[in-house]
Amino acid sequence: MTDEDNVIGFVVGGAYSKGTLVQLQNRVHEEIEVGYCLVAESGRGNYLMIVNDIIADSPNTAITVNMARKPTFTKHLLSDILLTSKLNCIPIACASGDRVDEALTVPDYLSKCKLLTEDAAEAFYGKIDWQKRYPLGTVRPSEYNVPLDVSVMVQNSFGIFGKSGTGKSVLGNLLSAYILLYSKNSVLAGEDIPTTQLIFDMHSEYGLKLKTPSQTILAPGVAQCFPEEFKVYCVDHELVGEIEKEFKRGTLAKEFKIKKEKIEVEDIIALSELLKISGVGALNLQSLKDKLDEIAGNWFEAIINFNDYTNQDLKNMGFDTQTITSLRALSRRLSIFKNLPQFSEADDTCQELLKELENGKNIVVSFGKYGDLEALYMFIVNYISRRLREAYVGKSIGEGVRNRIIIFVEEAHKFLNPGVRESSPLGLIARELRKRGIVLGIIDQTPSQIDENVFGMIWNFFVGATSIERDVDVVTSSLKLTQLFKPLVTSLRRQEFLVYGSALKYPAVVKIVDYNSILKKVREEYERKFKANVNNDNVKRFLEED
Ligand SMILES: Nc1ncnc2c1ncn2[C@@H]1O[C@H](COP(=O)(O)OP(=O)(O)OP(=O)(O)O)[C@@H](O)[C@H]1O
Ligand SMILES: [Mg+2]
């Protein structure tokens, strides 16, 4: 194909705020899709543009064609002259010589437009080096893989959004694998402190397996691909057996336990919204804690079993009628926690988990069959995050903090909605601890439920398809030319994300790399550099089974 064959049209007008208009030439508009990248060659430089609308704008001519008489022949005669089609394109960047800048104008009239080629794409987005820049996926219509600069991504919180089934959890696992490899590489090169990950794995997709929407197995989760680097704490004790049986990972999977004595009133108050605990109920709990401690050894045990005591018993212990009624109501709300095996008299694995995290182990907390028990998921995420925050407030990188920590959290709006953001441990972490090296990997289906202040802390956005208008509004709100990007978000397919932020040079619509094949490559890189001569048969076997 000659260079001229690649020309698909020319610029005929437009406005910076509305986009560039490109008239198609020698092409039927059906060949071009929303999300395609073009390059417009003007005298000033090459403009990278993303198509956000396809316009067939000759209806008056089309209706004059007599469809009874050789319409194909007539169409051929009229094409490009009287039957024209146009593309509306978002100006993204402009390359002139070695310089590439964000586009702040539109290309000149009659600039030739070509479909993006791999070479042209590289001039804008740079090269993959498997050190800092890792392959995120292709930009249509080229096969070029855009590099994601993981060294930049890990510095700040990032967000993965999109409706169910768009590929958020697969992408979460992929980013986690890249962060792991980046951390190993950067420490080896002496370029960065280690980055460790704490992953709250609601549906056991990081600790065990990723599944397709029809519940067949898609691939091993990141922890299974790198058993040397991850430890899985299982909220569901049956998961320990499952992980050990299938992957022979021995002590790397462990049951997660909370000692009842260690539960603070704040841990329950954090669930007020979900459990509809009133302000009075919460206040009662605070003031009566010591008294409740006396009844059953610890206040939590006393409150979840409060209905075992008769009114008379309680009165004898000094509770008045009003307090008894209020505590009974609270006890009913907390009854979901009664008899849960995670609450123990003796063991508490949280301290151990935090110690390991601090020492550089990546941690996955997998919920197994308890993933759908919202109150327990929220309780445990809050419980661990509160203690992590307490351990890190007051420390900063360079003075005591040896690792950067990235906390992945699915259904993040539960912890970051306007009602709780100011008091929830994750909300506080997002606000206070970035400078101390703790950031969030926020994963959510309904970003409009997240407090708007949180979006100011997110530096990289991975936006999957979503059709709810207020969700589209919030996930595009950090872009320039917001309105122009919205049609892109609604038209994304599964596995496609609009990606923008500090870790990608320019916004792009990316078809994310195939998870199975890329994880094999990540594993190979890892083995080549960090596990020379180690033959991990379990991992190999699993990676070979698709
Ligand atoms: N990068 C990818 N490689 C291979 N398959 C993918 C990829 N991304 C998405 N898929 C396919 O899309 C399906 C859905 O992905 P995933 O489970 O990550 O969606 P989700 O957005 O997390 O959905 P939910 O919100 O319901 O949890 C996967 O099971 C897989 O079949
Ligand atoms: Mg998911």
PDB file of C-alpha atoms in Angstrom, residues 30-170:
ATOM      1  CA  GLU A  30     -18.931   2.287   7.383  1.00  0.00           C
ATOM      2  CA  GLU A  31     -15.230   1.398   7.359  1.00  0.00           C
ATOM      3  CA  ILE A  32     -14.436   3.904  10.104  1.00  0.00           C
ATOM      4  CA  GLU A  33     -15.628   3.491  13.685  1.00  0.00           C
ATOM      5  CA  VAL A  34     -15.997   5.842  16.606  1.00  0.00           C
ATOM      6  CA  GLY A  35     -12.765   5.526  18.611  1.00  0.00           C
ATOM      7  CA  TYR A  36     -10.476   5.198  15.569  1.00  0.00           C
ATOM      8  CA  CYS A  37      -7.327   7.304  15.569  1.00  0.00           C
ATOM      9  CA  LEU A  38      -6.331   9.482  12.616  1.00  0.00           C
ATOM     10  CA  VAL A  39      -3.350  11.645  11.861  1.00  0.00           C
ATOM     11  CA  ALA A  40      -3.907  14.942  10.040  1.00  0.00           C
ATOM     12  CA  GLU A  41      -0.819  16.229   8.249  1.00  0.00           C
ATOM     13  CA  SER A  42      -0.805  20.002   8.248  1.00  0.00           C
ATOM     14  CA  GLY A  43       1.996  22.450   7.474  1.00  0.00           C
ATOM     15  CA  ARG A  44       2.574  22.939  11.187  1.00  0.00           C
ATOM     16  CA  GLY A  45       2.872  19.284  12.131  1.00  0.00           C
ATOM     17  CA  ASN A  46       1.006  16.009  12.506  1.00  0.00           C
ATOM     18  CA  TYR A  47      -2.143  16.017  14.570  1.00  0.00           C
ATOM     19  CA  LEU A  48      -3.295  12.939  16.420  1.00  0.00           C
ATOM     20  CA  MET A  49      -7.106  12.821  16.506  1.00  0.00           C
ATOM     21  CA  ILE A  50      -9.758  10.423  17.779  1.00  0.00           C
ATOM     22  CA  VAL A  51     -12.981   9.998  15.796  1.00  0.00           C
ATOM     23  CA  ASN A  52     -15.985  10.710  18.011  1.00  0.00           C
ATOM     24  CA  ASP A  53     -18.735  10.908  15.407  1.00  0.00           C
ATOM     25  CA  ILE A  54     -19.518   9.665  11.911  1.00  0.00           C
ATOM     26  CA  ILE A  55     -21.691  11.923   9.797  1.00  0.00           C
ATOM     27  CA  ALA A  56     -23.363  10.932   6.505  1.00  0.00           C
ATOM     28  CA  ASP A  57     -24.414  14.422   5.535  1.00  0.00           C
ATOM     29  CA  SER A  58     -25.942  14.242   2.066  1.00  0.00           C
ATOM     30  CA  PRO A  59     -29.521  13.142   2.674  1.00  0.00           C
ATOM     31  CA  ASN A  60     -30.883  15.588   0.072  1.00  0.00           C
ATOM     32  CA  THR A  61     -28.809  13.999  -2.672  1.00  0.00           C
ATOM     33  CA  ALA A  62     -29.519  10.471  -1.449  1.00  0.00           C
ATOM     34  CA  ILE A  63     -33.291  10.917  -1.699  1.00  0.00           C
ATOM     35  CA  THR A  64     -33.063  12.057  -5.307  1.00  0.00           C
ATOM     36  CA  VAL A  65     -31.514   8.730  -6.378  1.00  0.00           C
ATOM     37  CA  ASN A  66     -34.075   6.552  -8.133  1.00  0.00           C
ATOM     38  CA  MET A  67     -33.622   3.248  -6.384  1.00  0.00           C
ATOM     39  CA  ALA A  68     -35.437   1.419  -9.222  1.00  0.00           C
ATOM     40  CA  ARG A  69     -32.713   2.308 -11.704  1.00  0.00           C
ATOM     41  CA  LYS A  70     -29.188   0.997 -11.172  1.00  0.00           C
ATOM     42  CA  PRO A  71     -28.673   2.615  -7.761  1.00  0.00           C
ATOM     43  CA  THR A  72     -25.169   1.146  -7.363  1.00  0.00           C
ATOM     44  CA  PHE A  73     -23.990   2.783 -10.563  1.00  0.00           C
ATOM     45  CA  THR A  74     -25.531   6.109  -9.581  1.00  0.00           C
ATOM     46  CA  LYS A  75     -24.030   5.898  -6.113  1.00  0.00           C
ATOM     47  CA  HIS A  76     -20.628   5.297  -7.606  1.00  0.00           C
ATOM     48  CA  LEU A  77     -20.969   8.392  -9.788  1.00  0.00           C
ATOM     49  CA  LEU A  78     -22.096  10.602  -6.925  1.00  0.00           C
ATOM     50  CA  SER A  79     -19.740   9.315  -4.235  1.00  0.00           C
ATOM     51  CA  ASP A  80     -17.337  11.815  -2.705  1.00  0.00           C
ATOM     52  CA  ILE A  81     -18.859  14.646  -4.771  1.00  0.00           C
ATOM     53  CA  LEU A  82     -22.524  14.837  -3.993  1.00  0.00           C
ATOM     54  CA  LEU A  83     -22.820  11.944  -1.541  1.00  0.00           C
ATOM     55  CA  THR A  84     -20.289  12.923   1.097  1.00  0.00           C
ATOM     56  CA  SER A  85     -19.479  11.621   4.564  1.00  0.00           C
ATOM     57  CA  LYS A  86     -17.607  13.322   7.343  1.00  0.00           C
ATOM     58  CA  LEU A  87     -15.905  12.391  10.571  1.00  0.00           C
ATOM     59  CA  ASN A  88     -15.851  14.535  13.665  1.00  0.00           C
ATOM     60  CA  CYS A  89     -12.519  14.166  15.448  1.00  0.00           C
ATOM     61  CA  ILE A  90     -11.128  15.259  18.818  1.00  0.00           C
ATOM     62  CA  PRO A  91      -7.756  16.992  18.434  1.00  0.00           C
ATOM     63  CA  ILE A  92      -5.415  15.222  20.886  1.00  0.00           C
ATOM     64  CA  ALA A  93      -1.777  16.072  20.206  1.00  0.00           C
ATOM     65  CA  CYS A  94       0.432  17.747  17.640  1.00  0.00           C
ATOM     66  CA  ALA A  95       3.902  16.488  16.636  1.00  0.00           C
ATOM     67  CA  SER A  96       6.267  18.792  14.876  1.00  0.00           C
ATOM     68  CA  GLY A  97       9.838  17.635  14.407  1.00  0.00           C
ATOM     69  CA  ASP A  98      10.868  15.966  17.663  1.00  0.00           C
ATOM     70  CA  ARG A  99       8.391  17.952  19.670  1.00  0.00           C
ATOM     71  CA  VAL A 100       5.013  16.551  20.672  1.00  0.00           C
ATOM     72  CA  ASP A 101       2.512  18.725  22.499  1.00  0.00           C
ATOM     73  CA  GLU A 102      -1.063  18.586  23.529  1.00  0.00           C
ATOM     74  CA  ALA A 103      -3.171  19.972  20.654  1.00  0.00           C
ATOM     75  CA  LEU A 104      -4.553  23.385  21.489  1.00  0.00           C
ATOM     76  CA  THR A 105      -5.768  24.179  17.995  1.00  0.00           C
ATOM     77  CA  VAL A 106      -7.198  22.287  15.017  1.00  0.00           C
ATOM     78  CA  PRO A 107      -5.343  21.262  11.833  1.00  0.00           C
ATOM     79  CA  ASP A 108      -5.482  23.557   8.812  1.00  0.00           C
ATOM     80  CA  TYR A 109      -8.016  23.283   5.990  1.00  0.00           C
ATOM     81  CA  LEU A 110      -7.330  20.468   3.536  1.00  0.00           C
ATOM     82  CA  SER A 111      -4.742  18.747   5.772  1.00  0.00           C
ATOM     83  CA  LYS A 112      -4.527  15.143   4.574  1.00  0.00           C
ATOM     84  CA  CYS A 113      -5.842  12.609   7.051  1.00  0.00           C
ATOM     85  CA  LYS A 114      -4.537   9.069   7.416  1.00  0.00           C
ATOM     86  CA  LEU A 115      -5.464   6.187   9.642  1.00  0.00           C
ATOM     87  CA  LEU A 116      -3.027   5.854  12.526  1.00  0.00           C
ATOM     88  CA  THR A 117      -0.096   3.556  11.747  1.00  0.00           C
ATOM     89  CA  GLU A 118       2.191   1.907  14.301  1.00  0.00           C
ATOM     90  CA  ASP A 119       5.073   4.258  13.511  1.00  0.00           C
ATOM     91  CA  ALA A 120       2.938   7.348  13.821  1.00  0.00           C
ATOM     92  CA  ALA A 121       1.451   6.078  17.079  1.00  0.00           C
ATOM     93  CA  GLU A 122       4.885   5.525  18.568  1.00  0.00           C
ATOM     94  CA  ALA A 123       5.823   9.155  17.867  1.00  0.00           C
ATOM     95  CA  PHE A 124       2.926  10.214  20.099  1.00  0.00           C
ATOM     96  CA  TYR A 125       2.764   7.571  22.804  1.00  0.00           C
ATOM     97  CA  GLY A 126       6.370   6.339  23.046  1.00  0.00           C
ATOM     98  CA  LYS A 127       7.822   2.856  23.351  1.00  0.00           C
ATOM     99  CA  ILE A 128       7.289  -0.116  25.631  1.00  0.00           C
ATOM    100  CA  ASP A 129      10.431  -0.979  27.589  1.00  0.00           C
ATOM    101  CA  TRP A 130       9.145  -3.534  30.163  1.00  0.00           C
ATOM    102  CA  GLN A 131      11.017  -1.526  32.778  1.00  0.00           C
ATOM    103  CA  LYS A 132       8.714   1.391  33.403  1.00  0.00           C
ATOM    104  CA  ARG A 133       6.439   1.270  30.370  1.00  0.00           C
ATOM    105  CA  TYR A 134       4.252  -1.766  29.900  1.00  0.00           C
ATOM    106  CA  PRO A 135       1.853  -2.704  27.078  1.00  0.00           C
ATOM    107  CA  LEU A 136      -1.657  -1.610  27.927  1.00  0.00           C
ATOM    108  CA  GLY A 137      -3.404  -2.484  24.676  1.00  0.00           C
ATOM    109  CA  THR A 138      -3.981  -1.436  21.096  1.00  0.00           C
ATOM    110  CA  VAL A 139      -5.390   1.792  19.720  1.00  0.00           C
ATOM    111  CA  ARG A 140      -7.659   1.213  16.752  1.00  0.00           C
ATOM    112  CA  PRO A 141      -7.188   0.779  13.849  1.00  0.00           C
ATOM    113  CA  SER A 142      -3.461   0.081  14.400  1.00  0.00           C
ATOM    114  CA  GLU A 143      -1.965  -2.920  16.148  1.00  0.00           C
ATOM    115  CA  TYR A 144       0.286  -0.598  18.120  1.00  0.00           C
ATOM    116  CA  ASN A 145       0.370  -1.252  21.858  1.00  0.00           C
ATOM    117  CA  VAL A 146       0.281   1.924  23.951  1.00  0.00           C
ATOM    118  CA  PRO A 147       2.764   1.970  26.814  1.00  0.00           C
ATOM    119  CA  LEU A 148       1.469   2.629  30.310  1.00  0.00           C
ATOM    120  CA  ASP A 149       4.090   4.296  32.473  1.00  0.00           C
ATOM    121  CA  VAL A 150       3.719   2.279  35.660  1.00  0.00           C
ATOM    122  CA  SER A 151       6.464   4.276  37.407  1.00  0.00           C
ATOM    123  CA  VAL A 152       4.182   7.304  37.144  1.00  0.00           C
ATOM    124  CA  MET A 153       0.928   5.457  37.773  1.00  0.00           C
ATOM    125  CA  VAL A 154       1.995   4.135  41.188  1.00  0.00           C
ATOM    126  CA  GLN A 155       2.649   7.630  42.534  1.00  0.00           C
ATOM    127  CA  ASN A 156      -1.030   8.503  42.819  1.00  0.00           C
ATOM    128  CA  SER A 157      -4.456   6.940  43.091  1.00  0.00           C
ATOM    129  CA  PHE A 158      -6.025   5.540  39.947  1.00  0.00           C
ATOM    130  CA  GLY A 159      -9.554   4.474  39.082  1.00  0.00           C
ATOM    131  CA  ILE A 160     -11.063   1.709  36.961  1.00  0.00           C
ATOM    132  CA  PHE A 161     -14.695   2.354  36.105  1.00  0.00           C
ATOM    133  CA  GLY A 162     -17.376   0.850  33.881  1.00  0.00           C
ATOM    134  CA  LYS A 163     -20.551  -1.159  34.037  1.00  0.00           C
ATOM    135  CA  SER A 164     -20.647  -4.866  34.809  1.00  0.00           C
ATOM    136  CA  GLY A 165     -18.716  -7.101  32.423  1.00  0.00           C
ATOM    137  CA  THR A 166     -16.572  -4.390  30.842  1.00  0.00           C
ATOM    138  CA  GLY A 167     -13.306  -5.916  32.049  1.00  0.00           C
ATOM    139  CA  LYS A 168     -12.533  -4.005  35.257  1.00  0.00           C
ATOM    140  CA  SER A 169     -11.404  -6.987  37.310  1.00  0.00           C
ATOM    141  CA  VAL A 170      -9.315  -8.375  34.456  1.00  0.00           C
TER     142      VAL A 170
END
